[in-house]
mmCIF file of C-alpha atoms in Angstrom:
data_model
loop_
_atom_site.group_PDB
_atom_site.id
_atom_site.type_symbol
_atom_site.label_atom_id
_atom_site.label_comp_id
_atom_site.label_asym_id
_atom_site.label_seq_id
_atom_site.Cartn_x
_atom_site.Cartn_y
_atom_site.Cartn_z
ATOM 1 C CA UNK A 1 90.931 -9.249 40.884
ATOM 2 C CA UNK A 2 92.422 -6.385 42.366
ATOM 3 C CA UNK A 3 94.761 -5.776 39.857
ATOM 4 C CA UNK A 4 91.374 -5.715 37.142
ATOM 5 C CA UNK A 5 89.871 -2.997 38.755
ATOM 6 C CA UNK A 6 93.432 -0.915 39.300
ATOM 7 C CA UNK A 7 93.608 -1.616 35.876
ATOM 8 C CA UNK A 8 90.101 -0.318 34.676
ATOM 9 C CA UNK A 9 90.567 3.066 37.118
ATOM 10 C CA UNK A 10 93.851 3.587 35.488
ATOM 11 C CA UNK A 11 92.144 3.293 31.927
ATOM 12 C CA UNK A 12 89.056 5.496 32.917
ATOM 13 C CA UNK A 13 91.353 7.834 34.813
ATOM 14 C CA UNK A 14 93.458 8.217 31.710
ATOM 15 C CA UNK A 15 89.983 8.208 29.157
ATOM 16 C CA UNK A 16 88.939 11.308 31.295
ATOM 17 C CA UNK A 17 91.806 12.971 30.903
ATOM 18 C CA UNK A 18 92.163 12.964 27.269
ATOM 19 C CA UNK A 19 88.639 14.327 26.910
ATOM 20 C CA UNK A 20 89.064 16.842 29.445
ATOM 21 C CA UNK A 21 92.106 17.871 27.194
ATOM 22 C CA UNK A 22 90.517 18.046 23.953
ATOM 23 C CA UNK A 23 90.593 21.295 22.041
ATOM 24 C CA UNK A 24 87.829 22.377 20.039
ATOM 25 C CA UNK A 25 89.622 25.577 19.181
ATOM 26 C CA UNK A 26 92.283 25.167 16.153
ATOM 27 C CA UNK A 27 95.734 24.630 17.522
ATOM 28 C CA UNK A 28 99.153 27.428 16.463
ATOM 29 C CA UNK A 29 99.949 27.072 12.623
ATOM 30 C CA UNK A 30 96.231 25.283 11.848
ATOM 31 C CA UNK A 31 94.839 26.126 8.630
ATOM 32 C CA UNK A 32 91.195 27.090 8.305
ATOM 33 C CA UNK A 33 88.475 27.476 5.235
ATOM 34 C CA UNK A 34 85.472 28.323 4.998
ATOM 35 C CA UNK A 35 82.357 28.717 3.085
ATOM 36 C CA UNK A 36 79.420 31.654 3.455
ATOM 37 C CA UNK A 37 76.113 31.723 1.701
ATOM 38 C CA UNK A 38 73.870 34.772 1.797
ATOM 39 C CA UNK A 39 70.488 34.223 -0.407
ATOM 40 C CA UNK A 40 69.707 36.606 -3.437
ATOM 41 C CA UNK A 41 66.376 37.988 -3.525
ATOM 42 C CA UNK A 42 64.466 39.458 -6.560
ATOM 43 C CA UNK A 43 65.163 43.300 -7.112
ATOM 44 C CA UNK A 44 63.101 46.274 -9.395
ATOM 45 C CA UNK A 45 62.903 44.177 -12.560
ATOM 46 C CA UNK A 46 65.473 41.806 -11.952
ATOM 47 C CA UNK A 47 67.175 38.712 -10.000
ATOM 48 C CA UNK A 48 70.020 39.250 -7.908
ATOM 49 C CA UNK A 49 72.055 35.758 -7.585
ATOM 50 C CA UNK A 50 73.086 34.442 -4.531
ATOM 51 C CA UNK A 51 76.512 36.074 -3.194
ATOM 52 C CA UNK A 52 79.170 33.241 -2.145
ATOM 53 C CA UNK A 53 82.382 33.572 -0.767
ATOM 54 C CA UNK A 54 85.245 31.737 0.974
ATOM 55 C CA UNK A 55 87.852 32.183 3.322
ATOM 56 C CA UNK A 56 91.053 30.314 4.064
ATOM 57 C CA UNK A 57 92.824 31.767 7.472
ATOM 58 C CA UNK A 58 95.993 30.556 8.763
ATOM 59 C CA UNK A 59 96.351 30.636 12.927
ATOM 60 C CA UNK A 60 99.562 31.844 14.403
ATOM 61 C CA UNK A 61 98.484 30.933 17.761
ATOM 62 C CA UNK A 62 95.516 30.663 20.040
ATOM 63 C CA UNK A 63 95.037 34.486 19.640
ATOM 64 C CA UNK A 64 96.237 35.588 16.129
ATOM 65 C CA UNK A 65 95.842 34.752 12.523
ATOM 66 C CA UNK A 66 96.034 36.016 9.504
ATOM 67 C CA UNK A 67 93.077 35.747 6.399
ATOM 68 C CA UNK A 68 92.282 35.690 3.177
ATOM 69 C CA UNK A 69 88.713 36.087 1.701
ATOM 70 C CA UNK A 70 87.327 35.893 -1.399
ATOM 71 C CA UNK A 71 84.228 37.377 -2.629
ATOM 72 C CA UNK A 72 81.807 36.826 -5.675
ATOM 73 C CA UNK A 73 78.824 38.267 -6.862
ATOM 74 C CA UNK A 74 76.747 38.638 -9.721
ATOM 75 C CA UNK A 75 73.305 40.793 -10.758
ATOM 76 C CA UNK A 76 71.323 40.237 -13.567
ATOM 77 C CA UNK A 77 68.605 43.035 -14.818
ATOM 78 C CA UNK A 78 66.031 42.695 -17.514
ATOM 79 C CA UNK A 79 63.759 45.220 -18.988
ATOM 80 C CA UNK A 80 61.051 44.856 -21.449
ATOM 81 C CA UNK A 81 59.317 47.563 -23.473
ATOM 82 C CA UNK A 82 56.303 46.294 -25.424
ATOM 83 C CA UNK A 83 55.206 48.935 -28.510
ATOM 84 C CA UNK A 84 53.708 48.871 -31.641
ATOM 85 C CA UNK A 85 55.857 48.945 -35.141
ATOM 86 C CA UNK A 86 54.722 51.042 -38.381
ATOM 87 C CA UNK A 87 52.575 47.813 -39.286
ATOM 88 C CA UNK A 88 51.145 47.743 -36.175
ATOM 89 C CA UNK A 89 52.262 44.874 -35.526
ATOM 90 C CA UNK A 90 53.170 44.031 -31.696
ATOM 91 C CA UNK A 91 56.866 43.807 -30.955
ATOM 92 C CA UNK A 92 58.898 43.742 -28.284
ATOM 93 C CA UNK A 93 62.502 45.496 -27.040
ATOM 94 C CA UNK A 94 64.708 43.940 -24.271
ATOM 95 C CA UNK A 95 67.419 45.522 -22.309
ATOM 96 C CA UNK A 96 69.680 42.808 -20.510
ATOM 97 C CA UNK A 97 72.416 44.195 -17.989
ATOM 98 C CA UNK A 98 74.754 41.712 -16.210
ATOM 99 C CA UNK A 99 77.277 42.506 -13.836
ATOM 100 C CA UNK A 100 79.613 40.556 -11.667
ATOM 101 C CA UNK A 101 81.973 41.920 -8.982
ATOM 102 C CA UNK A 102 84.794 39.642 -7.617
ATOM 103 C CA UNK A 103 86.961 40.689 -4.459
ATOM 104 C CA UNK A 104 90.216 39.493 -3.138
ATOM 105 C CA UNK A 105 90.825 40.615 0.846
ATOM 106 C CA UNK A 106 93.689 39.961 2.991
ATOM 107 C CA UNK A 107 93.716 40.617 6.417
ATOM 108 C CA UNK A 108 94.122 39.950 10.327
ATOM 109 C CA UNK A 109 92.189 38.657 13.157
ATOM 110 C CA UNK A 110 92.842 39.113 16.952
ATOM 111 C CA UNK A 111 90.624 35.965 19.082
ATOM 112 C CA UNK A 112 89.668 36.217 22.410
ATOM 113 C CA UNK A 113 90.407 33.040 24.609
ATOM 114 C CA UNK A 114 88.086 33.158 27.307
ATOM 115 C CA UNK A 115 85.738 30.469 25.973
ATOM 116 C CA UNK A 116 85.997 26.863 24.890
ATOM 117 C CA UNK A 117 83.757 26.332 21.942
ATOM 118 C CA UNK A 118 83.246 30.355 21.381
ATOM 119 C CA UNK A 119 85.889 32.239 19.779
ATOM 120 C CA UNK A 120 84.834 36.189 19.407
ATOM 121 C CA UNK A 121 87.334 38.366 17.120
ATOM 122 C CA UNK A 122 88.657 41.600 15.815
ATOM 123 C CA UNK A 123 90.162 42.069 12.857
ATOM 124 C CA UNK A 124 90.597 44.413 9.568
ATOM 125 C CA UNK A 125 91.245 43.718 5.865
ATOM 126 C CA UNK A 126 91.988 45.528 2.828
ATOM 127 C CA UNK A 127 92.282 44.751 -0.714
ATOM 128 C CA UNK A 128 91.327 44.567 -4.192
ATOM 129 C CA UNK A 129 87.686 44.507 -6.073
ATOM 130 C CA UNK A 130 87.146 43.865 -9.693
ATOM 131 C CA UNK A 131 83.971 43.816 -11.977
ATOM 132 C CA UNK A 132 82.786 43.513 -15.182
ATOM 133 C CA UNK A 133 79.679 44.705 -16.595
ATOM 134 C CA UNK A 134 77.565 43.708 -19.975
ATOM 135 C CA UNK A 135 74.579 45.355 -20.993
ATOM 136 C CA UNK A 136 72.964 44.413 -24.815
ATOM 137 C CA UNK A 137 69.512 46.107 -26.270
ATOM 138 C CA UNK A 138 67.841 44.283 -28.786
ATOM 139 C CA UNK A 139 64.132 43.785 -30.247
ATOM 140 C CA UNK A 140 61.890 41.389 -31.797
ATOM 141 C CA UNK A 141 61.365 43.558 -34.886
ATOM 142 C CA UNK A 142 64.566 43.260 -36.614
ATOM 143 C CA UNK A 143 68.422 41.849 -35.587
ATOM 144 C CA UNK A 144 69.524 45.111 -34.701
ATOM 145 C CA UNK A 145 71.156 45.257 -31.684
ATOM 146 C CA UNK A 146 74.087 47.450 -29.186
ATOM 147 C CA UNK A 147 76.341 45.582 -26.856
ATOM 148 C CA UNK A 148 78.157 47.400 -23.905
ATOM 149 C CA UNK A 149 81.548 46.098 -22.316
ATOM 150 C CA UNK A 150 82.183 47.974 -18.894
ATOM 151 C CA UNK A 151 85.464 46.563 -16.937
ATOM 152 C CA UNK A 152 85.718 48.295 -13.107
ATOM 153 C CA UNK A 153 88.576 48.214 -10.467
ATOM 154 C CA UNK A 154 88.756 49.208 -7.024
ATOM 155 C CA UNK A 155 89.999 48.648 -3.625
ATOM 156 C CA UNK A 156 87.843 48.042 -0.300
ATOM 157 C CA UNK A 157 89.254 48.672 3.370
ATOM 158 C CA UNK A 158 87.112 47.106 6.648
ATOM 159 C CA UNK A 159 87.525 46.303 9.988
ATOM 160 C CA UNK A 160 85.065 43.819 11.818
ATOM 161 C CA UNK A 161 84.386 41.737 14.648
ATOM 162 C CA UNK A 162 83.227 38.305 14.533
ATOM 163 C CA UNK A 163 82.686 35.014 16.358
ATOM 164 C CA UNK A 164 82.929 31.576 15.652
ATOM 165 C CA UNK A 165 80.953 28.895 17.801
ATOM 166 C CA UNK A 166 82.444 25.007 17.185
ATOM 167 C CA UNK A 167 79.992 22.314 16.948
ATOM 168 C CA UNK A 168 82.880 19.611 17.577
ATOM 169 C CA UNK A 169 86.487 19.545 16.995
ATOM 170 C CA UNK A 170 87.482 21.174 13.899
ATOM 171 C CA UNK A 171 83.840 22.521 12.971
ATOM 172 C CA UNK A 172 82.312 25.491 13.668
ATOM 173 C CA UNK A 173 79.747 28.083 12.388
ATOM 174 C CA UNK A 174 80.481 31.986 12.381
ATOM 175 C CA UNK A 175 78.873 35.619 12.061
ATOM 176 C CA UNK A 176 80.992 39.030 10.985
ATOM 177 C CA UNK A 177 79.911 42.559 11.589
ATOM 178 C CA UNK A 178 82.250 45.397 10.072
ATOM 179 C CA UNK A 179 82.565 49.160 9.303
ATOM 180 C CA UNK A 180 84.364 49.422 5.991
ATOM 181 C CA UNK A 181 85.280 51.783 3.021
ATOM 182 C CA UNK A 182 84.792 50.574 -0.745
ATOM 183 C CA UNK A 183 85.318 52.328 -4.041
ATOM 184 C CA UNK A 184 84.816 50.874 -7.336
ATOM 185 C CA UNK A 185 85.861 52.996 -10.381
ATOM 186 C CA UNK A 186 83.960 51.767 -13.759
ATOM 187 C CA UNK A 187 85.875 52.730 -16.905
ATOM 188 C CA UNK A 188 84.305 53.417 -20.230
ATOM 189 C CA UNK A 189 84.914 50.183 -21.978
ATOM 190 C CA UNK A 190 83.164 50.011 -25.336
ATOM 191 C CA UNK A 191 79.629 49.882 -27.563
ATOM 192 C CA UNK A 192 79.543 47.432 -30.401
ATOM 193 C CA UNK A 193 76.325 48.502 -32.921
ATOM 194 C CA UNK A 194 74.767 46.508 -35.303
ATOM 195 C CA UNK A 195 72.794 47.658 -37.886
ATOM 196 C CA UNK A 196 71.617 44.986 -40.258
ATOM 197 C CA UNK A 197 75.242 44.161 -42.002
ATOM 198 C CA UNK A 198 76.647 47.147 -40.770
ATOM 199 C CA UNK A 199 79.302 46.948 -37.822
ATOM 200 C CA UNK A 200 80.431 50.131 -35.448
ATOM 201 C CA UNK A 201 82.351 49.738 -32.544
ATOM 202 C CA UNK A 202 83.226 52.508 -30.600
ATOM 203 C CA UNK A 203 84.471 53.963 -27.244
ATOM 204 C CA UNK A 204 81.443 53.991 -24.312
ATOM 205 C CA UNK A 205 80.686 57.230 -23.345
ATOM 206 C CA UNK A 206 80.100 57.077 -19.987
ATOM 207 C CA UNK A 207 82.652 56.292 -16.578
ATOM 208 C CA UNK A 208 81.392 55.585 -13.277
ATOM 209 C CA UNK A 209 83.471 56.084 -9.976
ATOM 210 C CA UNK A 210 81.375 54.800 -6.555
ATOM 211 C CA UNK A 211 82.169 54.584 -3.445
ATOM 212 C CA UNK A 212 80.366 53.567 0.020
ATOM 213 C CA UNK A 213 80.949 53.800 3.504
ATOM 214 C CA UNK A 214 78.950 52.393 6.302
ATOM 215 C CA UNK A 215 78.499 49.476 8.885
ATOM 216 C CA UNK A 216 77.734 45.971 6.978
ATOM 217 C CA UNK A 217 75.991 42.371 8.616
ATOM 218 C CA UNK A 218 75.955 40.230 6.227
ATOM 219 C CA UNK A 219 72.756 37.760 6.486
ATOM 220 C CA UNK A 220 74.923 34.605 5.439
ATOM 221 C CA UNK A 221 75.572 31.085 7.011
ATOM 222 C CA UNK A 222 79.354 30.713 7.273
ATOM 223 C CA UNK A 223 80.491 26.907 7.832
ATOM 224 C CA UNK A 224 84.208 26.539 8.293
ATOM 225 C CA UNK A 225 86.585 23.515 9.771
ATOM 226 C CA UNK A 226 90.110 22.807 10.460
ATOM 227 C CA UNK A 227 92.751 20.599 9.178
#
């Protein structure tokens, strides 16, 4: 009987310790991905898609580890004019603009170890953004119609701070603050016009170079786990 309950002690003793041992934090040379959501909301005359991203970071150690995010978003305008033709006859003319901007960041983070299931962070990141832009004006009167091809390329450079909070082992839930730098340069691309059977394509005549500066929270759920 004695040796039962030596027996049990020894198995709770050693039950205790495993749990008291367990890591919630991802261990040197983990890999981690993750996916954020931040909801679109209707804009002046348009819809604005949700923006989605991911993340795949690979931890050194405890304290380090190096990132790579990826970014994509895309915004959708329509415009509707409503006017009368020479039969007065009611017709309408619609301009559609769609753009999407993709973005490709590598960078580092520096974790702070002083909690179990909280992980706060530094970090910075710089890399590459790339969009492409479509705008088309047509009408109800007649197949008539112009068609605008914009490509764009640019860079981005942040810094941030963050934190992570794990639900369990491996699975945690995150929020990222950041100052950053972003400049997107828009090149001409080109105008294809069609008049009924008649075909011109030309050069656009307008280029666009923007850039923005200024702190960024992102309003986005960011779930993320470990393997």
């Amino acid at each position: 009987m004695k040796k039962i309950f030596l027996a049990a002690a020894l198995a709770a003793l050693v039950l205790t310790s495993v749990n008291a041992q367990e890591k919630y934090k991802p261990e040197a040379m983990t890999v981690s991905t993750e996916l954020n959501y931040s909801p679109g909301g209707a804009t002046d005359g348009g819809f604005t898609l949700p923006e989605y991203g991911a993340k795949v970071r690979l931890h050194l150690n405890e304290k380090m580890a190096v990132r790579l995010s990826l970014g994509l978003n895309t915004t959708t305008d329509k415009t509707t004019t409503f006017y009368d033709d020479a039969n007065q006859k009611k017709q309408e003319s619609y301009d559609r603009t769609t753009r999407t901007t993709f973005s490709i960041m590598p960078g580092f983070e520096y974790h702070f170890t002083k909690y179990e299931r909280i992980s706060p962070y530094v970090g910075g990141e710089i890399g590459l953004l790339a969009s492409a832009s479509k705008s088309k004006t047509d009408n109800t009167e007649n197949d008539n119609y112009t068609e605008t091809s914009r490509p764009g390329l640019g860079f981005g450079v942040n810094v941030f701070t963050g934190v992570d909070v794990y639900l369990c082992k491996g699975l945690y839930l995150g929020f990222e603050l950041g100052l950053g730098y972003n400049s997107l340069n828009t090149k001409r691309g080109s105008t294809t016009t069609v008049t009924g059977s008649t075909i011109n394509e030309d050069k656009g005549t307008t280029a666009d170079l923007v850039s923005s500066f200024g702190f960024h929270a992102t309003p986005s759920l960011r779930v993320g786990w470990c393997f």
